[in-house]
CSV table of C-alpha atoms and ligand atoms in Angstrom, one decimal:
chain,number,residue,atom,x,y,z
O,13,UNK,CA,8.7,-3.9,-55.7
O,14,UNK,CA,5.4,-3.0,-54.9
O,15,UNK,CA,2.3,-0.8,-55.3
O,16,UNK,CA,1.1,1.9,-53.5
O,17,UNK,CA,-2.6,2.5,-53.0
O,18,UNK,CA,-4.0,5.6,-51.4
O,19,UNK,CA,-7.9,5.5,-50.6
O,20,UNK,CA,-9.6,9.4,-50.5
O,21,UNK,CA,-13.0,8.7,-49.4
O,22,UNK,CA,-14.7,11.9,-50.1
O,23,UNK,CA,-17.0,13.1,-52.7
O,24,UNK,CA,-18.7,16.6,-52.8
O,25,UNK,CA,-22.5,14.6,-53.9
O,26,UNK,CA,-23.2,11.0,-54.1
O,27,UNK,CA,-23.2,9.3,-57.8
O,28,UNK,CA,-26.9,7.1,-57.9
O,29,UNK,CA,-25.0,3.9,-58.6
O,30,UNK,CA,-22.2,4.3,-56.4
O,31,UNK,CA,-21.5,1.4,-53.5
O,32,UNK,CA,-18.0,2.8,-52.5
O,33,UNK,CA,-17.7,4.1,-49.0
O,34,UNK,CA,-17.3,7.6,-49.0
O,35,UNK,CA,-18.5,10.8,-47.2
O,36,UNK,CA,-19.6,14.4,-48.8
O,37,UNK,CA,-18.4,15.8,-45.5
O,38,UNK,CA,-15.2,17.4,-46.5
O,39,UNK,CA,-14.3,19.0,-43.1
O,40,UNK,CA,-12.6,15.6,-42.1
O,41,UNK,CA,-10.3,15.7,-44.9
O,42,UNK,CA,-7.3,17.9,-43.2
O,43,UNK,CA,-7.4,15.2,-40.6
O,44,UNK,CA,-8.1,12.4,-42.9
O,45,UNK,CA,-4.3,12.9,-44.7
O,46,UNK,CA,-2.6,13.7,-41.2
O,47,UNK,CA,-4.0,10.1,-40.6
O,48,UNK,CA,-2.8,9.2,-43.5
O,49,UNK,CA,0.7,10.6,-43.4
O,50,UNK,CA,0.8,9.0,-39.7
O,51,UNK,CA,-0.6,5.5,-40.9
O,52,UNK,CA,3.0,5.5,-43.3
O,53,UNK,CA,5.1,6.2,-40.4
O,54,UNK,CA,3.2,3.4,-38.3
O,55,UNK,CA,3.6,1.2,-41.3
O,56,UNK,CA,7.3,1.0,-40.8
O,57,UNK,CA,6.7,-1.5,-38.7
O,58,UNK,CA,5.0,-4.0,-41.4
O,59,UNK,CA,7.7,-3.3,-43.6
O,60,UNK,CA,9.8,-4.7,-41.0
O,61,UNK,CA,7.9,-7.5,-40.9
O,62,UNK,CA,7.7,-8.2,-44.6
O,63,UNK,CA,5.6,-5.6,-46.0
O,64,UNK,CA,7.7,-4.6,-49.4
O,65,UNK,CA,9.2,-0.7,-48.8
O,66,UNK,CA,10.1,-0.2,-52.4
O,67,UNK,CA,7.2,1.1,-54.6
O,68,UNK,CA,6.9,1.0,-58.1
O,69,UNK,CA,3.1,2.3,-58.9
O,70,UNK,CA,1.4,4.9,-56.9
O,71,UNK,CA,-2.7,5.2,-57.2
O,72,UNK,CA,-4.5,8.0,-55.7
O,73,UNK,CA,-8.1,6.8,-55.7
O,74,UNK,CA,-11.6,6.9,-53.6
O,75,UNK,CA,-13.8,8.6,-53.5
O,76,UNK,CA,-12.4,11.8,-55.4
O,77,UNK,CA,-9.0,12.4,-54.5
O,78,UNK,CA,-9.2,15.8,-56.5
O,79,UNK,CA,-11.4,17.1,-53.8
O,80,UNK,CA,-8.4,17.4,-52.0
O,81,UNK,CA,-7.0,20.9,-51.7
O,82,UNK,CA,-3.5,21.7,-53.2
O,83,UNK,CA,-2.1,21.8,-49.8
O,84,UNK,CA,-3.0,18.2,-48.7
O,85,UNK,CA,-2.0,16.5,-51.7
O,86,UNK,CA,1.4,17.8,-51.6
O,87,UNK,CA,1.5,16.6,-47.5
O,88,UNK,CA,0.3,13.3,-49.3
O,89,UNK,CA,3.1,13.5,-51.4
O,90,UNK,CA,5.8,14.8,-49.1
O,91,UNK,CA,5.2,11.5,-46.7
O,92,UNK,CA,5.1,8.8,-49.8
O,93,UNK,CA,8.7,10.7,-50.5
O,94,UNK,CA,9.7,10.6,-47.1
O,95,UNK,CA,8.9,6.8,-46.2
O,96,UNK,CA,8.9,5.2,-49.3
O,97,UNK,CA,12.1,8.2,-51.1
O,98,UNK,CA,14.1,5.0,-52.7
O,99,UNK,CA,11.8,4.8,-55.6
O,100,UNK,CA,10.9,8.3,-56.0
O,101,UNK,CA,11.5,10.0,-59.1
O,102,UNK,CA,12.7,6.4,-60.8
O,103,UNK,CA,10.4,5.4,-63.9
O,104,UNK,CA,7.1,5.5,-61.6
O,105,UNK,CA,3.9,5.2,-63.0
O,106,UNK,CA,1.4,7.5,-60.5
O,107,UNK,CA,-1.8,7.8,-61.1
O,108,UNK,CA,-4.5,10.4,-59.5
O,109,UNK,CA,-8.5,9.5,-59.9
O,110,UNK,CA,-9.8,12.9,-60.7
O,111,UNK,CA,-13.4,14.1,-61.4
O,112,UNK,CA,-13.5,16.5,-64.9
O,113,UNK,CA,-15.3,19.7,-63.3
O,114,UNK,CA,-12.3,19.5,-60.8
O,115,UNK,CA,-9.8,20.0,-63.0
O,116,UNK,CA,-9.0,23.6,-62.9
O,117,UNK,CA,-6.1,25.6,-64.2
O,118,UNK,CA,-5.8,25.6,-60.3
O,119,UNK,CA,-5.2,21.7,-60.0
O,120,UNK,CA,-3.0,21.7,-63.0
O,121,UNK,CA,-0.5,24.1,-61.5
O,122,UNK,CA,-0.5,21.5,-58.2
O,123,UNK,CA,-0.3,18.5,-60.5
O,124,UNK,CA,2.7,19.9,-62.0
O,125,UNK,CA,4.4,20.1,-58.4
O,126,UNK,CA,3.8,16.2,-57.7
O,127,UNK,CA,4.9,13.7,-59.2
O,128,UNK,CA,1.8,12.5,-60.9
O,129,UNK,CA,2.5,11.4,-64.5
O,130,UNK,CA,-0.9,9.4,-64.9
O,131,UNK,CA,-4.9,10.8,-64.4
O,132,UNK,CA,-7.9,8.6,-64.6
O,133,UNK,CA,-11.2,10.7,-65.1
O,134,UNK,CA,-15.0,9.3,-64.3
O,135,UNK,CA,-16.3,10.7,-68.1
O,136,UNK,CA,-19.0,7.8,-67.9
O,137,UNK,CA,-21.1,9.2,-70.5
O,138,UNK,CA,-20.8,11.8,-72.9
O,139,UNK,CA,-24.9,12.5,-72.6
O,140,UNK,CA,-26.1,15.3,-70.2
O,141,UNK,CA,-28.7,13.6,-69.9
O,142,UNK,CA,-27.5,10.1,-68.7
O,143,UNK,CA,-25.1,12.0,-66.1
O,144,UNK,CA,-27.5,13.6,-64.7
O,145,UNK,CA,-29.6,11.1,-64.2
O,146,UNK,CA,-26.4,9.2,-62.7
O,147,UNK,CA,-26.1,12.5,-60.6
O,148,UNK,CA,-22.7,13.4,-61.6
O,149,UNK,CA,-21.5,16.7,-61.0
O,150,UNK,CA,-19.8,17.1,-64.9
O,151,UNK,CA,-21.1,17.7,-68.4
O,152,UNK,CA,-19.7,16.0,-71.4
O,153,UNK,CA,-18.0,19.5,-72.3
O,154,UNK,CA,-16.3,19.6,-68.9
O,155,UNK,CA,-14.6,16.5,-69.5
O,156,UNK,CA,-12.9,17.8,-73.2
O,157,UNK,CA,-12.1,20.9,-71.4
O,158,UNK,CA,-10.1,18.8,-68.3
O,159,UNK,CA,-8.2,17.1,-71.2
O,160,UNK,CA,-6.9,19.9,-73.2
O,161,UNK,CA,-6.1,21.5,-69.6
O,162,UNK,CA,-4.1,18.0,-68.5
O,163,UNK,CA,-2.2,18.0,-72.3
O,164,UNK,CA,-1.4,21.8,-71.6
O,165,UNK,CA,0.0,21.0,-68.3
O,166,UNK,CA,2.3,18.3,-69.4
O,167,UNK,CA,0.0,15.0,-68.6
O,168,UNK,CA,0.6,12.3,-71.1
O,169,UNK,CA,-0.6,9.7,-69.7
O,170,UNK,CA,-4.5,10.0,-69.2
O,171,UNK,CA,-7.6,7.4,-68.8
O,172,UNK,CA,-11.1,7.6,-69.0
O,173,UNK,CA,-13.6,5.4,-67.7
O,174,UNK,CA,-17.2,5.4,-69.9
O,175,UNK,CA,-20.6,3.1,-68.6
O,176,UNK,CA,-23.1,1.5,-70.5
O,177,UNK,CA,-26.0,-0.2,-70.5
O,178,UNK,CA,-28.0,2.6,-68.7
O,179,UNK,CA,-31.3,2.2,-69.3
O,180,UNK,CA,-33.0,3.0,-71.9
O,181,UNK,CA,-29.8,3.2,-74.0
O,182,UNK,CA,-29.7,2.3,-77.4
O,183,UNK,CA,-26.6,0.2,-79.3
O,184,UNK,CA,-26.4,3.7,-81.8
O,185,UNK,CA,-26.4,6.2,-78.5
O,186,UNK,CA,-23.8,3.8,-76.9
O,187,UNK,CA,-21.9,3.8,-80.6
O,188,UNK,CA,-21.3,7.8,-80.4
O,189,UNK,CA,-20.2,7.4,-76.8
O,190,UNK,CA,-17.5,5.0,-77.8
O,191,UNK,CA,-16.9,7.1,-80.8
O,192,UNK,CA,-16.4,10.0,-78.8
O,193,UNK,CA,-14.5,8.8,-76.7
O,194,UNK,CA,-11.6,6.9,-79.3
O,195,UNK,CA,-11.7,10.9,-80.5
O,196,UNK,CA,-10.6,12.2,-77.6
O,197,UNK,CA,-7.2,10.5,-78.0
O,198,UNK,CA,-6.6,9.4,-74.2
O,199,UNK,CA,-4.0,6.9,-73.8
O,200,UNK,CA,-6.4,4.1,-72.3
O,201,UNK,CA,-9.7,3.3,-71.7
O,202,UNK,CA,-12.1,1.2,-69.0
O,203,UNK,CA,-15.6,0.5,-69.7
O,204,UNK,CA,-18.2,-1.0,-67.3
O,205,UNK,CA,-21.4,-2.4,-67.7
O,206,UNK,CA,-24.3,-0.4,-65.5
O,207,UNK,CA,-24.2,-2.3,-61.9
O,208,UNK,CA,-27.3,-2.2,-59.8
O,209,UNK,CA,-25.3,-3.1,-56.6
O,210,UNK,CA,-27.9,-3.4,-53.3
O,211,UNK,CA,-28.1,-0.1,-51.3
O,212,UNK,CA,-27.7,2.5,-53.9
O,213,UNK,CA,-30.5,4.7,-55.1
O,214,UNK,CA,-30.5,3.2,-58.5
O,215,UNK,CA,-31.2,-0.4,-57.2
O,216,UNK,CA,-34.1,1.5,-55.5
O,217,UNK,CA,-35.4,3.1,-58.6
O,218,UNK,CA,-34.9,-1.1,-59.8
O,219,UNK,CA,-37.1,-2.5,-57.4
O,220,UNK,CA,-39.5,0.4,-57.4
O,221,UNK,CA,-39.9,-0.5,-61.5
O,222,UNK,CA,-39.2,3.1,-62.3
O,223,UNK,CA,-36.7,1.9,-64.2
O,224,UNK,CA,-35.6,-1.4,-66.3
O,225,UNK,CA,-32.7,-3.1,-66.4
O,226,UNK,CA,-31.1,-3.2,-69.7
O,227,UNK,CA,-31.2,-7.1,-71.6
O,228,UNK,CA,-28.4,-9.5,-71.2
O,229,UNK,CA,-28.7,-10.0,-75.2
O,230,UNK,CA,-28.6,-5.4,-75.5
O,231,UNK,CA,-25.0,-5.7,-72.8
O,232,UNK,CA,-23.6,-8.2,-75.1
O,233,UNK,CA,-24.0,-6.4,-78.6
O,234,UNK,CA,-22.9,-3.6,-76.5
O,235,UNK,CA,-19.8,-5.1,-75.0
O,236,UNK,CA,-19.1,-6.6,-79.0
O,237,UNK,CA,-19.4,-3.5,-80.6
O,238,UNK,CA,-16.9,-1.8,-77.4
O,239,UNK,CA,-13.9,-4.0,-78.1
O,240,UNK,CA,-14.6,-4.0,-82.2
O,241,UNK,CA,-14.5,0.1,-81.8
O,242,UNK,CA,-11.5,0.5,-79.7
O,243,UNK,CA,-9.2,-2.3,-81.2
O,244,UNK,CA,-10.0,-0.7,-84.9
O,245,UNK,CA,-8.9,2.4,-83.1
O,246,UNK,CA,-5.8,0.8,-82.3
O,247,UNK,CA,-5.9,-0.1,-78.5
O,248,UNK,CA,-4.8,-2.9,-77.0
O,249,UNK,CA,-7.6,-5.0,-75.5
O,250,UNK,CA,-5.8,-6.5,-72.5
O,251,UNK,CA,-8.3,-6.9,-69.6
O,252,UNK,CA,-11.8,-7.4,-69.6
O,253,UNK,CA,-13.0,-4.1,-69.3
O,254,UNK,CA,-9.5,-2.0,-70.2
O,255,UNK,CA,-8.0,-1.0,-73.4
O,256,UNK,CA,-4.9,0.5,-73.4
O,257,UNK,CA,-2.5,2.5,-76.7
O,258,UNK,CA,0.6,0.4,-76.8
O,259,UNK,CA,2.9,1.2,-74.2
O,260,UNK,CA,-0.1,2.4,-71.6
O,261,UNK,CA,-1.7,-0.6,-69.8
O,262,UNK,CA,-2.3,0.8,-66.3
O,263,UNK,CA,0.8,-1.0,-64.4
O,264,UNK,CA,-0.8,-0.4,-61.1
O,265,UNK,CA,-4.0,-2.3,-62.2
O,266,UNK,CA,-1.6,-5.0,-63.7
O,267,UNK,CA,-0.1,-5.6,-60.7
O,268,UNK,CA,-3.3,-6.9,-59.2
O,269,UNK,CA,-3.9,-9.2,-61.7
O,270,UNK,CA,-0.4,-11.1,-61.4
O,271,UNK,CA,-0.1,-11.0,-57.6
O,272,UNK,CA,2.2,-8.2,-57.2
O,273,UNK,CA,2.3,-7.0,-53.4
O,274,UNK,CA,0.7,-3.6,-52.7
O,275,UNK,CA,0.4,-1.0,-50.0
O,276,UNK,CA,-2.9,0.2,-48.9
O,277,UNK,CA,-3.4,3.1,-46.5
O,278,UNK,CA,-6.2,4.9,-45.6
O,279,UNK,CA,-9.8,3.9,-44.5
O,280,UNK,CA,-10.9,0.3,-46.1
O,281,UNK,CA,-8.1,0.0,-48.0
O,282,UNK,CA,-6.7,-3.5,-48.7
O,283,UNK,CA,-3.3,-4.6,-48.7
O,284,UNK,CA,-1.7,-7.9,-50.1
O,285,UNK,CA,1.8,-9.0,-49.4
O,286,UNK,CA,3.9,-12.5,-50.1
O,287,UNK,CA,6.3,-12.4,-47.4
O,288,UNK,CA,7.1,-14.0,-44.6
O,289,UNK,CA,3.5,-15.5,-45.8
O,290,UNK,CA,1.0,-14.5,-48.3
O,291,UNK,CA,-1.1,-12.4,-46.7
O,292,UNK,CA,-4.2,-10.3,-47.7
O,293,UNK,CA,-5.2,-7.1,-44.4
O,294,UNK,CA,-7.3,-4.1,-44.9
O,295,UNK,CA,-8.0,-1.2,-42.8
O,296,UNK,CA,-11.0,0.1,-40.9
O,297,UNK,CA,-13.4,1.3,-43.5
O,298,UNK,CA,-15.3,4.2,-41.0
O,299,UNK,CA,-13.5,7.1,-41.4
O,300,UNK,CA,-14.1,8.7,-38.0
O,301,UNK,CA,-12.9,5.4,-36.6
O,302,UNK,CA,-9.9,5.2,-38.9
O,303,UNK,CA,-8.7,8.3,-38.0
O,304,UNK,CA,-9.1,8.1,-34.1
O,305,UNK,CA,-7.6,4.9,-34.3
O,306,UNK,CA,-4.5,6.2,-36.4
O,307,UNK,CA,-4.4,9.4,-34.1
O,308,UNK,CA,-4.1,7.3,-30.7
O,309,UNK,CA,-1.5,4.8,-32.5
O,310,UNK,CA,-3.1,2.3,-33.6
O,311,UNK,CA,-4.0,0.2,-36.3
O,312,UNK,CA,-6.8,-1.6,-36.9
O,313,UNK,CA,-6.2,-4.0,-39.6
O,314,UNK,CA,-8.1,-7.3,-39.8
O,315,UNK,CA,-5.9,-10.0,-42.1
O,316,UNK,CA,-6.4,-13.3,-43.7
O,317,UNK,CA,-3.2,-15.9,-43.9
O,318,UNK,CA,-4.2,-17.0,-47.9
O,319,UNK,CA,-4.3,-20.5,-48.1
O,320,UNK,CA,-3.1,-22.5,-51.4
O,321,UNK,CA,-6.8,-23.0,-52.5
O,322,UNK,CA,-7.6,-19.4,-52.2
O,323,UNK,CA,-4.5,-18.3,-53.8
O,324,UNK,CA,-5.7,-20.6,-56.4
O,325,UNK,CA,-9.1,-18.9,-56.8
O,326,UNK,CA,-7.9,-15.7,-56.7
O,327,UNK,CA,-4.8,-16.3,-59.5
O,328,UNK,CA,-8.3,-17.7,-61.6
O,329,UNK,CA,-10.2,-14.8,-61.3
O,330,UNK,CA,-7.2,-12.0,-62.1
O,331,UNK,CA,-5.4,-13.9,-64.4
O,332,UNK,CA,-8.3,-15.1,-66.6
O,333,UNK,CA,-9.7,-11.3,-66.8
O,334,UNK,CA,-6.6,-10.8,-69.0
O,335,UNK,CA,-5.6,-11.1,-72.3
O,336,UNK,CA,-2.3,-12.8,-71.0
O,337,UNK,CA,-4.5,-15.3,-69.0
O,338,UNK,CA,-2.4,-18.0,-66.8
O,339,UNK,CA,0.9,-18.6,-66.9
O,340,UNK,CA,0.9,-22.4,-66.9
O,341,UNK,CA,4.5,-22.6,-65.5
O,342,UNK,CA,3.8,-20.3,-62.7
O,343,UNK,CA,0.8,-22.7,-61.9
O,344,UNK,CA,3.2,-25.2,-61.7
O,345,UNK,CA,5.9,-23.5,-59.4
O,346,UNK,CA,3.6,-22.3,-57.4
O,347,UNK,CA,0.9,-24.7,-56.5
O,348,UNK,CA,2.6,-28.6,-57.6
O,349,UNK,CA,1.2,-31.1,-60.0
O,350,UNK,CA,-2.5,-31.7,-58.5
O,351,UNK,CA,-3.6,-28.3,-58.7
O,352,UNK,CA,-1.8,-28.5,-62.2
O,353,UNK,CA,-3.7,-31.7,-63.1
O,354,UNK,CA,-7.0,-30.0,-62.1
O,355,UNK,CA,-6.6,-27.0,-63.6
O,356,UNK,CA,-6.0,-29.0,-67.0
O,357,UNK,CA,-8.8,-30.9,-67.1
O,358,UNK,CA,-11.0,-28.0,-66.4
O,359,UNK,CA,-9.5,-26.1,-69.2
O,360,UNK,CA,-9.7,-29.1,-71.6
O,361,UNK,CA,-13.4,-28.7,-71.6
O,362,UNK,CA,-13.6,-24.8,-72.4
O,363,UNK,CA,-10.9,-25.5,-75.1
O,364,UNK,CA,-13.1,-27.9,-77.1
O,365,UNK,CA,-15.9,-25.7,-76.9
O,366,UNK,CA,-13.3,-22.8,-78.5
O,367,UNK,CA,-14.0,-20.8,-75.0
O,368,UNK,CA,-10.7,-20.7,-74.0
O,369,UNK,CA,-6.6,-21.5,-76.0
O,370,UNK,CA,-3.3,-22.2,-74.9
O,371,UNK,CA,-0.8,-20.2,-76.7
O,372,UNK,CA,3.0,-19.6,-76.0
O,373,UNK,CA,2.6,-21.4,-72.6
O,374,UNK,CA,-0.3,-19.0,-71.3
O,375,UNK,CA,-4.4,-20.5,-70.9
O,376,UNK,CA,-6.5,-17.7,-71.9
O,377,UNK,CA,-10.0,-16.6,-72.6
O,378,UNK,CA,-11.1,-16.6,-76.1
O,379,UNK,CA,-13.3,-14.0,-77.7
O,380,UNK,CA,-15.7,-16.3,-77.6
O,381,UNK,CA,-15.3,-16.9,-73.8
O,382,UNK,CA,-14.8,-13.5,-72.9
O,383,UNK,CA,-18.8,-13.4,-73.3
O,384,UNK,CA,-19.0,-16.0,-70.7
O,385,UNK,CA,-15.9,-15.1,-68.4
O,386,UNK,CA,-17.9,-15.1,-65.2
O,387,UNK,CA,-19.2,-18.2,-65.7
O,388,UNK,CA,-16.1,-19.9,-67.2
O,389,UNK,CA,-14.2,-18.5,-63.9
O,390,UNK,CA,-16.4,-19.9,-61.3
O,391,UNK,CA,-16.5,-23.9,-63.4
O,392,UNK,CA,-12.3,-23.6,-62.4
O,393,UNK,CA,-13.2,-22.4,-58.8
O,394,UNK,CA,-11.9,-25.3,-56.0
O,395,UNK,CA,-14.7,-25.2,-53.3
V,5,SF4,S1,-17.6,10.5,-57.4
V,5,SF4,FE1,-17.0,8.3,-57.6
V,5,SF4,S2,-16.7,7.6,-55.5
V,5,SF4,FE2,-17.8,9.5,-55.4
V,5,SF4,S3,-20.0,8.9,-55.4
V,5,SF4,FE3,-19.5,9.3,-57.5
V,5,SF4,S4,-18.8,7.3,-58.3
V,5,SF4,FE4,-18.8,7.2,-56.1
C-alpha cells in the first residue's frame, strides 16, 4: 500500500512568505492535468518495476488545487480511478488542499462527485489584518463560511492550518487565534511557526528592517500555550506541529513519517519507494518543462538509491517529529546492532537530561525536548 500525492502548482496571487513553486498563470492548468493524467499512464511502467500500484491515501496539494475547475478535477479523478481502480472506493482517506474564498456552493456540488472525504484549508490567521499583510486572498469570515458550506455538503473530515509568530504578534492575539480556531470544531489542526525562507518578499521586508522577527523566547511561550490549548480541547498532539480529534491524524502525512512508499505526480513532486531498492525520485519542478516533457513521452525524474545512513537520518528526523517517536525494534530489523548501539548511546544522554523516554519499546521526545527537537535531531545525525 501506498500514498498518492498530486502536486497543483497554481495560485491565483502569491502569499508574502510562500517558497513553494507555483505559477498565478492559470491558462497552463488544462494542460497541466492532461500531463498529469498522462504521467499515470507512463507510470505503469515504475510500477512494473517496483513502484507500489495499490493506494491507500490520496493528497491533492500545491499550490491550490481548488483553483482547479470542476471539470479538471473530475479528469484528475477519473485517471487515479482508472490506473490505480483496485483501491478505490475501499476505506480511503483523500484529502484536497483548498483555499476558504474558493469554497463555493459551486465546489461543494463537485466535491460531492469525487471521492474526497478529507479538506485541508490555509485559515493562518483569523486577523484581517495579519492576512493581509501575508497577502492572502481570504478573510477570517470566509473561512467559517467554507466550513459550514463543507459540513452541509457532507465533509467530515476537515483541517485547518493556523501561523504564528507574525510580527508584532502578541501571546493574547495569538491566544484568540487558537481559541478560535478549537471553536470551530475541525477534526485536526497544523500550526507553523512564521518562516522567513530566502527569496520571498517577507525575508525582503526582514533584511530591509521593515519588519522584526519575532523572539525565540515569544515562539516558545507561543508554541507552549498551542499544545496546552488544543490538548485541553481534546486533540491529540501527535506530530510536532499537528493535532488531531481521536480517530483523525492525517494518514497520508503519517505515512511520511514511518516510511510508507508514496506516488508523486506532477511538477517537483517527490516520490519514495522500498522495492526492488529503497529509492527516493522527484519530477521536473518547471512546469512548462514538465509538461512538454510528459507530452513528448517522457519523464524526467532524477532519483537517489538511499543508502543505510541516509535511511538512518531520515527515520531520525520523521520519527522523532512524532509522538510515537522510534520504534526501537524496527531499528533493529532494519539497520543491525551498530546503528542500534549508536543510536542508544545517543539517546542515553537526552534521557538523563529528561529530553527524551523510552516507553512501550518506542524512544520519543519529551515535552521538554520537543522545545529543542531540532537540535536533539541533528546530535543523532551519522555524518
Ligand atoms: S496559496 Fe499556498 S501555495 Fe499559493 S502562494 Fe499562498 S501559500 Fe503559497
Amino acid at each position: 500500500m501506498a500514498g498518492l500525492y498530486i502536486h497543483i502548482p497554481f495560485c491565483e496571487s502569491r502569499c508574502i512568505y510562500c517558497g513553494f513553486y507555483s505559477t498565478t498563470s492559470l491558462k497552463m492548468r488544462e494542460a497541466y492535468v492532461d500531463a498529469l493524467c498522462k504521467e499515470m499512464a507512463m507510470r505503469t511502467v515504475d510500477r512494473a518495476l517496483g513502484e507500489p500500484a495499490q493506494i491507500e491515501t490520496i493528497y491533492l496539494g500545491g499550490g491550490t488545487p481548488s483553483q482547479l475547475t470542476s471539470q479538471q478535477l473530475l479528469q484528475i479523478f477519473e485517471g487515479i480511478s482508472q490506473h490505480y481502480d483496485s483501491c478505490m472506493g475501499r476505506d480511503m482517506e483523500v484529502t484536497m488542499e483548498c483555499n476558504p474564498d474558493d469554497i463555493t456552493p459551486s465546489l461543494c456540488h463537485t466535491l460531492s462527485q469525487l471521492p474526497v472525504n478529507r479538506i485541508s484549508m490555509g485559515a493562518q490567521t483569523f486577523s484581517d489584518e495579519r492576512l493581509r499583510f501575508l497577502h492572502r486572498r481570504h478573510n477570517a469570515r470566509e473561512v467559517e463560511n467554507a466550513i459550514h458550506l463543507l459540513r452541509e455538503a457532507g465533509i467530515g473530515n476537515i483541517s485547518i492550518d493556523l501561523m504564528f509568530g507574525f510580527p508584532n504578534e502578541t501571546i493574547q492575539e495569538w491566544q484568540q487565534d487558537i481559541e478560535h480556531a478549537i471553536s470551530l470544531n475541525a477534526e485536526h489542526l497544523s500550526a507553523y511557526s512564521l518562516m522567513y525562507e530566502e527569496g520571498t518578499t517577507l525575508y525582503r521586508l526582514l533584511q530591509q528592517e521593515k519588519i522584526k522577527e519575532t523572539d525565540e523566547d515569544t515562539y516558545l511561550r507561543m508554541y507552549e500555550m498551542l499544545i496546552d490549548k488544543m490538548t485541553a480541547a481534546g486533540y491529540e498532539h501527535y506530530e510536532i506541529s499537528n493535532f488531531a480529534k481521536p480517530g483523525f491524524r492525517s494518514r497520508h502525512n503519517s505515512s511520511y513519517w514511518h516510511e510508507v512508499p508514496y506516488i508523486g505526480l506532477g511538477a517537483a513532486a517527490h516520490s519514495y519507494r522500498r522495492k526492488p531498492e529503497v529509492m527516493r525520485s522527484w519530477n521536473e519542478a518547471d512546469i512548462h518543462k514538465y509538461i512538454q516533457t510528459i507530452t513528448e513521452g517522457r519523464t524526467e525524474q532524477e532519483h537517489e538509491i538511499l543508502n543505510k545512513e541516509t535511511r538512518y537520518n531520515d527515520l531520525i528526523t520523521t520519527a522523532l517529529r512524532t509522538i510515537d517517536g522510534i520504534t526501537l525494534e524496527d531499528i533493529k530489523k532494519e539497520f543491525g546492532d551498530s546503528f542500534y548501539q549508536t543510536l542508544m548511546t545517543e539517546a542515553d544522554k537526552h534521557i538523563a537530561r529528561q529530553l527524551m523516554v523510552i516507553k512501550d519499546g518506542h524512544l520519543a521526545l519529551t515535552r521538554k525536548g520537543l522545545y529543542i527537537s531540532d537540535d536533539i535531531m541533528s546530535d543523532f545525525m551519522l555524518v
